[in-house]
Amino acid sequence: MSRKIANLTRRQQSAADPILDDINASIDFDRHLFRQDVAASRAHAAMLAKQGIITADDARKIAHGLDTILSEIESGRFKFKRALEDIHMNVESRLTELIGPAAGRLHTARSRNDQIATDFRLWIRETIDSVDAALAGYQRALVEKALEHAATVMPGFTHLQVAQPVTFGHHLLAYVEMASRDRGRFADARKRANFCPLGAAALAGTAFPVDRAMTAKALGFTAPMTNSLDAVSDRDFVLETLAAAAITAVHLSRFAEEIVIWCSPLVGFISLSDRFTTGSSIMPQKRNPDAAELVRAKTGRIVGALEALLIVLKGLPLAYQKDMQEDKEGAMDAFSALSVSIAAMTGMVRDMTANVARMHQAAGMGYSTATDLADWLVREHQMPFREAHHVTARIVAKAAAQNVPLHQLPLTAMQAIEKRITKDVYAVLSVENSVRSRTSHGGTAPKNVRRAANRWLKILAKGQ
């Protein structure tokens, strides 16, 4: 037995391999949690004093020391030490330097396990609030541009083929709806993240008479988490928020892709100023939509962060494992990428200039009002839609053979296929009349777009 104890003692006294320091230290990224760590420590110290676990004098010293540390970090005077591994030990070490032995009482009835879970929940909560505000600004930019172009006709696509005319405003409002759902997912994630692990200690709770409801309330949480094992081992709140971020990034990427396409001279629907494009190193005539391309690319980093954390967590038994240290760096990088992506998209929406004439010209390509012709046959002659579809297909084939758009195909050519067609049909074959007719709920008619845009402006003005 004595030999085993001696061996254990020798192991404890052996210096760690430098590579262990490299892989074990998290201060390079969890230093970003300093505000949350100080706030949680202040709340914990106040609770310990109220419960009589530490003296009021020690609590005052701790609070004063934490305020000093916060000021030092914010001003850049704080010296982070990699040898101390993480934000918690860096703060505690400096607190000891400032106030002496009283600093050692702060860690009563808590563990770094519940500390980091609390800190990161606070960080995620603040990040969600920041993302929500940014998405609201993005929506506002889209809505204002949509209102400006409520009647601007452009082609609507399926399979990237011209399908039916729509309005540019209607197209932009589709992304407003997507962003609304994104904000809803973040709000839902915030609700589930807003429960406090502090006081769960290492994994089993604590024998000290702590008041976990007090610390939860002080930190703005809904309530304490109800199971100590779950409190320190759960990272659902990160996964769920990253999932919301990934979906949001995919939505931004889809729009970014459209901007890249629309900016091409081959399409020419919009132009971006030099504020959001860059030049070529060799071709002086080119302006590249780099901002949109990079938004599209950053989506991979955001989706990758979600996948990485899912893989980290998938095989972990309860409770805390060091693997969980990998929950922060990728998430922080992902939310940084998301933040700049939202800002870039908002800027591009405000900056873009629509080429109204080119959009109008393209809207009539590909016989985009063919469905209007089929609908006219159904309305005016009670023709079954499938029959009307067949008749219209033959008329489109005739127009294509003569290389003319539908509205320029002679009436006699149409009547040769369907004798009941009259000159009134031409009223539905213009792209303007096509979009004006789409008045169903959610349709592209300009009056619908104006109504929807004004509704959104009122919603956003209320901070919703």
C-alpha positions as a printed Julia matrix, in Angstrom:
464×3 Matrix{Float64}:
   0.0    0.0     0.0
   2.84   2.39    0.94
   4.47   1.76   -2.44
   1.24   2.72   -4.24
   0.96   5.9    -2.2
   4.57   6.73   -2.99
   3.95   6.17   -6.71
   0.86   8.37   -6.57
   2.83  11.1    -4.81
   5.54  10.94   -7.47
   2.91  11.2   -10.22
   1.42  14.25   -8.58
   4.81  15.9    -8.33
   5.8   15.2   -11.94
   5.71  18.15  -14.3
   3.04  18.04  -16.97
   4.17  17.47  -20.52
   4.05  20.77  -22.46
   1.62  19.2   -24.92
  -0.83  18.68  -22.06
  -0.75  22.42  -21.41
  -1.42  23.04  -25.09
  -4.38  20.72  -25.34
  -5.78  21.42  -21.88
  -5.75  25.22  -21.77
  -8.92  27.0   -22.83
  -8.07  30.57  -21.84
  -7.39  31.52  -25.46
 -11.12  31.4   -26.15
 -12.97  31.25  -22.83
 -11.41  34.6   -21.88
 -14.34  36.0   -23.89
 -16.56  34.86  -21.0
 -14.98  37.25  -18.51
 -18.08  39.4   -18.03
 -20.25  36.36  -17.49
 -17.74  34.78  -15.13
 -17.49  37.92  -13.0
 -21.28  38.35  -12.94
 -21.86  34.74  -11.87
 -19.19  35.01   -9.17
 -20.73  38.19   -7.8
 -24.15  36.52   -7.61
 -22.66  33.44   -5.96
 -20.77  35.47   -3.35
 -23.87  37.51   -2.48
 -25.87  34.3    -2.04
 -23.19  32.7     0.14
 -23.21  35.74    2.42
 -27.0   35.86    2.66
 -27.06  32.19    3.58
 -24.39  32.69    6.24
 -21.94  30.45    4.43
 -19.36  33.24    4.21
 -19.23  36.51    6.12
 -20.64  39.74    4.78
 -17.18  41.26    5.05
 -15.66  38.57    2.84
 -18.52  39.02    0.36
 -17.82  42.76    0.16
 -14.12  42.12   -0.41
 -14.94  39.59   -3.13
 -17.37  41.98   -4.85
 -14.85  44.81   -4.77
 -12.09  42.58   -6.09
 -14.31  41.3    -8.91
 -15.16  44.88   -9.89
 -11.44  45.65  -10.08
 -10.81  42.58  -12.22
 -13.65  43.49  -14.58
 -12.23  46.99  -14.97
  -8.75  45.61  -15.62
  -9.95  43.22  -18.31
 -12.12  45.82  -20.03
  -9.23  48.31  -20.1
  -6.74  45.71  -21.36
  -4.58  45.83  -18.22
  -5.39  42.29  -17.07
  -2.69  39.72  -17.8
  -4.18  36.36  -18.73
  -1.95  33.43  -17.86
  -2.13  30.31  -19.98
  -0.69  28.25  -17.13
  -3.91  28.89  -15.2
  -5.86  27.06  -17.95
  -9.17  28.9   -18.02
 -11.08  32.08  -17.24
 -12.18  30.83  -13.81
  -8.67  30.21  -12.49
  -7.34  33.41  -14.0
 -10.03  35.42  -12.23
  -9.6   33.53   -8.95
  -5.82  33.91   -9.02
  -6.05  37.66   -9.55
  -8.74  37.91   -6.88
  -6.37  36.26   -4.42
  -3.68  38.78   -5.29
  -6.13  41.61   -4.67
  -7.95  40.55   -1.5
  -5.98  37.68   -0.03
  -7.46  34.6     1.71
 -11.07  35.8     1.35
 -10.82  34.97   -2.36
 -10.55  31.28   -1.47
 -14.03  31.36    0.04
 -15.66  32.24   -3.28
 -15.37  28.67   -4.56
 -17.43  27.29   -1.67
 -20.43  25.25   -2.88
 -19.54  25.44   -6.56
 -17.29  23.76   -9.11
 -15.73  24.79  -12.36
 -18.27  22.41  -13.87
 -21.31  24.48  -12.88
 -19.33  27.7   -13.34
 -18.62  27.13  -17.0
 -22.13  25.87  -17.69
 -23.5   29.06  -16.13
 -21.05  31.36  -17.87
 -21.74  29.86  -21.27
 -25.51  29.99  -20.82
 -25.18  33.68  -20.01
 -22.99  34.18  -23.09
 -25.39  32.28  -25.35
 -28.31  34.29  -24.01
 -26.57  37.59  -24.76
 -25.52  36.32  -28.18
 -29.1   35.39  -29.03
 -30.24  38.89  -28.08
 -27.55  40.4   -30.3
 -28.44  38.14  -33.24
 -32.13  38.92  -32.84
 -31.48  42.66  -33.0
 -29.31  42.21  -36.09
 -31.97  40.1   -37.82
 -34.59  42.74  -37.05
 -32.38  45.32  -38.78
 -31.98  42.97  -41.74
 -35.74  42.54  -41.95
 -36.27  46.3   -41.83
 -33.87  46.8   -44.73
 -35.68  44.14  -46.77
 -39.12  45.55  -46.0
 -38.14  49.1   -46.95
 -36.65  47.89  -50.23
 -39.74  45.75  -50.86
 -42.02  48.72  -50.36
 -39.92  50.7   -52.82
 -40.31  47.92  -55.39
 -43.83  46.71  -54.63
 -44.79  46.99  -58.32
 -41.41  46.24  -59.92
 -41.96  43.18  -62.1
 -39.33  40.48  -62.28
 -39.31  36.82  -63.29
 -40.15  34.24  -60.69
 -38.22  31.02  -61.03
 -38.62  27.33  -60.41
 -35.68  25.07  -61.3
 -33.93  28.39  -62.1
 -36.18  28.57  -65.17
 -38.52  31.5   -65.74
 -41.86  30.38  -64.31
 -44.29  33.27  -63.69
 -43.91  37.01  -63.22
 -43.62  38.22  -59.63
 -42.69  41.53  -58.08
 -39.27  42.29  -56.72
 -40.9   43.45  -53.52
 -42.67  40.11  -53.14
 -39.39  38.27  -53.66
 -37.68  40.32  -50.95
 -40.53  39.77  -48.51
 -39.97  36.02  -48.77
 -36.64  36.56  -46.97
 -38.4   38.68  -44.35
 -40.59  35.67  -43.57
 -37.55  33.39  -43.37
 -35.82  35.78  -40.98
 -38.96  35.88  -38.85
 -38.86  32.12  -38.44
 -35.14  32.34  -37.69
 -35.84  34.84  -34.93
 -38.54  32.54  -33.59
 -36.1   29.64  -33.39
 -33.59  31.78  -31.51
 -36.33  32.95  -29.13
 -37.34  29.35  -28.44
 -33.72  28.38  -27.85
 -33.32  31.29  -25.45
 -36.28  30.15  -23.37
 -34.81  26.68  -22.91
 -31.3   28.02  -22.3
 -32.47  30.37  -19.58
 -32.15  28.0   -16.6
 -29.32  28.27  -14.12
 -26.79  25.47  -13.41
 -25.01  27.39  -10.64
 -25.07  25.48   -7.37
 -25.1   22.06   -9.0
 -21.39  22.01   -8.11
 -19.33  19.2    -9.67
 -22.26  16.89  -10.4
 -24.11  15.94   -7.2
 -25.16  19.26   -5.74
 -23.76  20.52   -2.45
 -24.22  19.97    1.28
 -24.09  23.71    1.94
 -27.48  25.45    2.43
 -27.31  27.36   -0.84
 -30.21  29.32   -2.32
 -30.07  28.45   -5.99
 -33.22  30.41   -6.73
 -31.48  33.54   -5.48
 -28.51  33.2    -7.83
 -30.78  32.26  -10.74
 -32.88  35.38  -10.19
 -29.84  37.62   -9.76
 -28.51  36.45  -13.13
 -31.83  36.85  -14.92
 -32.54  33.13  -15.32
 -36.07  31.76  -15.21
 -35.2   29.25  -12.47
 -32.43  26.88  -11.34
 -31.97  23.67  -13.3
 -33.68  20.84  -11.46
 -31.14  18.02  -11.81
 -27.5   18.53  -10.84
 -26.2   15.91  -13.28
 -28.08  17.46  -16.16
 -27.05  20.95  -15.08
 -23.32  20.35  -15.57
 -23.48  17.96  -18.52
 -26.17  19.52  -20.72
 -25.1   21.35  -23.85
 -28.48  21.28  -25.58
 -28.6   25.04  -25.25
 -25.51  25.36  -27.43
 -26.7   22.78  -29.94
 -30.13  24.33  -30.28
 -28.74  27.82  -30.72
 -26.21  26.57  -33.27
 -29.02  24.8   -35.11
 -30.92  28.08  -35.3
 -27.73  29.77  -36.47
 -27.15  27.12  -39.14
 -30.67  27.52  -40.55
 -30.3   31.3   -40.49
 -26.97  31.04  -42.29
 -28.51  28.8   -44.94
 -31.23  31.39  -45.53
 -28.62  34.15  -45.83
 -26.6   31.96  -48.18
 -29.57  31.38  -50.46
 -30.1   35.11  -50.79
 -26.36  35.7   -51.2
 -26.37  33.22  -54.08
 -29.19  35.14  -55.74
 -27.29  38.38  -55.33
 -24.25  36.8   -57.01
 -26.46  35.65  -59.9
 -28.36  38.93  -60.19
 -25.11  40.95  -60.28
 -23.75  39.03  -63.24
 -23.9   41.04  -66.51
 -25.55  38.0   -68.04
 -28.53  38.58  -65.73
 -28.15  42.21  -64.72
 -31.06  42.47  -62.3
 -29.19  44.53  -59.7
 -25.96  46.36  -59.15
 -23.93  46.86  -55.99
 -21.71  49.83  -55.35
 -18.01  49.71  -54.57
 -18.97  49.51  -50.87
 -19.79  45.81  -51.29
 -17.78  44.74  -54.33
 -14.08  44.44  -55.09
 -12.0   44.8   -58.22
  -9.88  42.32  -60.06
  -6.08  42.3   -59.81
  -5.78  41.93  -63.58
  -9.13  42.84  -65.19
  -9.91  46.53  -64.56
 -13.5   46.32  -65.79
 -14.66  43.75  -63.22
 -16.49  44.29  -59.94
 -16.87  41.11  -57.9
 -19.68  40.54  -55.36
 -17.2   39.33  -52.74
 -19.38  40.22  -49.75
 -22.18  37.96  -51.0
 -19.75  35.19  -51.87
 -18.21  35.27  -48.4
 -21.62  35.16  -46.73
 -22.29  32.08  -48.82
 -18.96  30.55  -47.74
 -19.25  31.34  -44.02
 -22.36  29.2   -43.9
 -20.06  26.17  -44.05
 -18.26  27.26  -40.87
 -21.54  27.76  -39.03
 -23.05  24.44  -40.1
 -19.7   22.8   -39.35
 -19.72  24.1   -35.77
 -23.09  22.45  -35.19
 -21.93  19.16  -36.66
 -18.69  19.24  -34.68
 -20.45  19.7   -31.35
 -23.0   17.0   -32.13
 -20.12  14.62  -32.74
 -18.33  15.69  -29.54
 -21.41  15.03  -27.43
 -22.78  11.9   -29.06
 -20.84   9.38  -26.95
 -20.38  11.18  -23.65
 -21.63   9.54  -20.45
 -22.87  11.7   -17.58
 -21.74  13.98  -16.15
 -19.04  16.52  -17.09
 -16.25  15.4   -19.41
 -13.3   17.45  -20.61
 -14.56  16.92  -24.16
 -17.12  19.61  -23.37
 -14.37  22.19  -23.48
 -14.78  21.92  -27.25
 -18.27  23.44  -27.02
 -17.09  27.05  -26.98
 -14.42  27.76  -29.59
 -16.46  26.52  -32.54
 -19.64  28.17  -31.29
 -17.92  31.5   -30.73
 -16.42  31.37  -34.19
 -19.8   30.43  -35.68
 -21.63  33.31  -34.05
 -18.92  35.73  -35.09
 -19.35  34.52  -38.67
 -23.13  34.78  -38.41
 -22.95  38.31  -37.02
 -20.77  39.6   -39.85
 -22.92  37.74  -42.4
 -26.13  39.4   -41.19
 -24.42  42.8   -41.2
 -23.12  42.23  -44.74
 -26.51  41.12  -46.05
 -28.23  44.09  -44.43
 -25.71  46.42  -46.03
 -26.1   44.84  -49.46
 -29.89  45.09  -49.33
 -29.68  48.8   -48.58
 -26.96  49.29  -51.19
 -28.42  47.35  -54.12
 -29.94  49.18  -57.09
 -32.55  47.32  -59.11
 -32.34  47.39  -62.9
 -36.11  47.75  -63.33
 -36.07  47.66  -67.14
 -33.96  44.5   -67.27
 -36.14  42.78  -64.67
 -39.25  43.69  -66.67
 -37.74  42.39  -69.88
 -36.71  39.11  -68.26
 -40.13  38.7   -66.63
 -41.71  38.16  -70.02
 -39.18  35.6   -71.19
 -39.93  31.91  -71.38
 -43.67  32.49  -71.96
 -44.11  33.31  -68.3
 -47.76  34.33  -68.7
 -48.78  30.94  -70.1
 -50.48  30.06  -66.81
 -52.49  33.27  -67.09
 -53.73  32.1   -70.49
 -54.73  28.73  -69.06
 -56.49  30.42  -66.13
 -58.33  32.72  -68.6
 -59.64  29.7   -70.51
 -60.9   28.2   -67.25
 -62.59  31.44  -66.11
 -64.05  32.57  -69.42
 -65.04  29.25  -70.94
 -65.33  26.94  -67.93
 -62.73  24.68  -69.5
 -61.29  22.01  -67.18
 -57.82  23.16  -66.13
 -56.1   20.07  -67.53
 -57.67  20.75  -70.93
 -56.75  24.44  -70.66
 -53.2   23.42  -69.8
 -53.06  21.26  -72.94
 -54.47  24.01  -75.17
 -52.06  26.57  -73.74
 -49.09  24.26  -74.3
 -50.02  24.04  -78.0
 -50.34  27.82  -78.22
 -46.96  28.29  -76.56
 -45.44  25.83  -79.04
 -46.95  27.88  -81.89
 -45.49  31.11  -80.47
 -42.1   29.47  -80.06
 -42.21  28.22  -83.65
 -42.9   31.78  -84.82
 -40.3   33.17  -82.37
 -42.69  35.67  -80.81
 -43.88  36.21  -77.23
 -47.42  35.18  -76.35
 -48.79  38.71  -76.35
 -47.57  39.17  -79.96
 -48.95  35.91  -81.33
 -51.76  36.74  -83.78
 -55.27  36.04  -82.58
 -55.9   33.9   -85.65
 -53.02  31.62  -84.67
 -54.56  31.11  -81.23
 -58.03  30.56  -82.65
 -56.68  27.91  -84.97
 -55.99  25.92  -81.82
 -58.97  27.03  -79.72
 -61.72  28.86  -81.63
 -63.35  30.33  -78.5
 -60.36  32.56  -77.75
 -61.14  36.26  -78.28
 -59.06  39.43  -78.35
 -59.86  39.88  -74.65
 -57.19  37.29  -73.93
 -54.45  39.85  -74.57
 -55.43  41.65  -71.37
 -54.04  38.79  -69.28
 -50.86  38.22  -71.26
 -48.88  41.24  -70.03
 -46.58  40.75  -67.1
 -48.09  43.77  -65.29
 -51.6   42.33  -65.47
 -50.29  38.95  -64.46
 -48.85  40.18  -61.18
 -51.82  42.44  -60.5
 -54.13  39.47  -60.78
 -52.32  37.45  -58.08
 -54.38  38.86  -55.22
 -54.84  35.66  -53.23
 -53.54  35.66  -49.67
 -49.76  35.68  -49.89
 -49.8   36.45  -53.6
 -47.48  38.75  -55.53
 -49.94  41.51  -56.44
 -48.46  44.98  -55.73
 -51.28  45.84  -53.35
 -50.57  42.66  -51.41
 -46.88  43.55  -51.23
 -47.61  47.07  -49.96
 -50.01  45.73  -47.36
 -47.56  43.08  -46.18
 -44.62  45.5   -46.11
 -46.55  48.07  -44.08
 -47.67  45.34  -41.68
 -44.05  44.31  -41.19
 -42.95  47.9   -40.61
 -45.48  48.19  -37.81
 -44.36  44.87  -36.29
 -40.7   45.87  -36.4
 -41.46  49.32  -35.0
 -42.86  47.59  -31.93
 -39.58  45.77  -31.47
 -41.03  42.41  -32.42
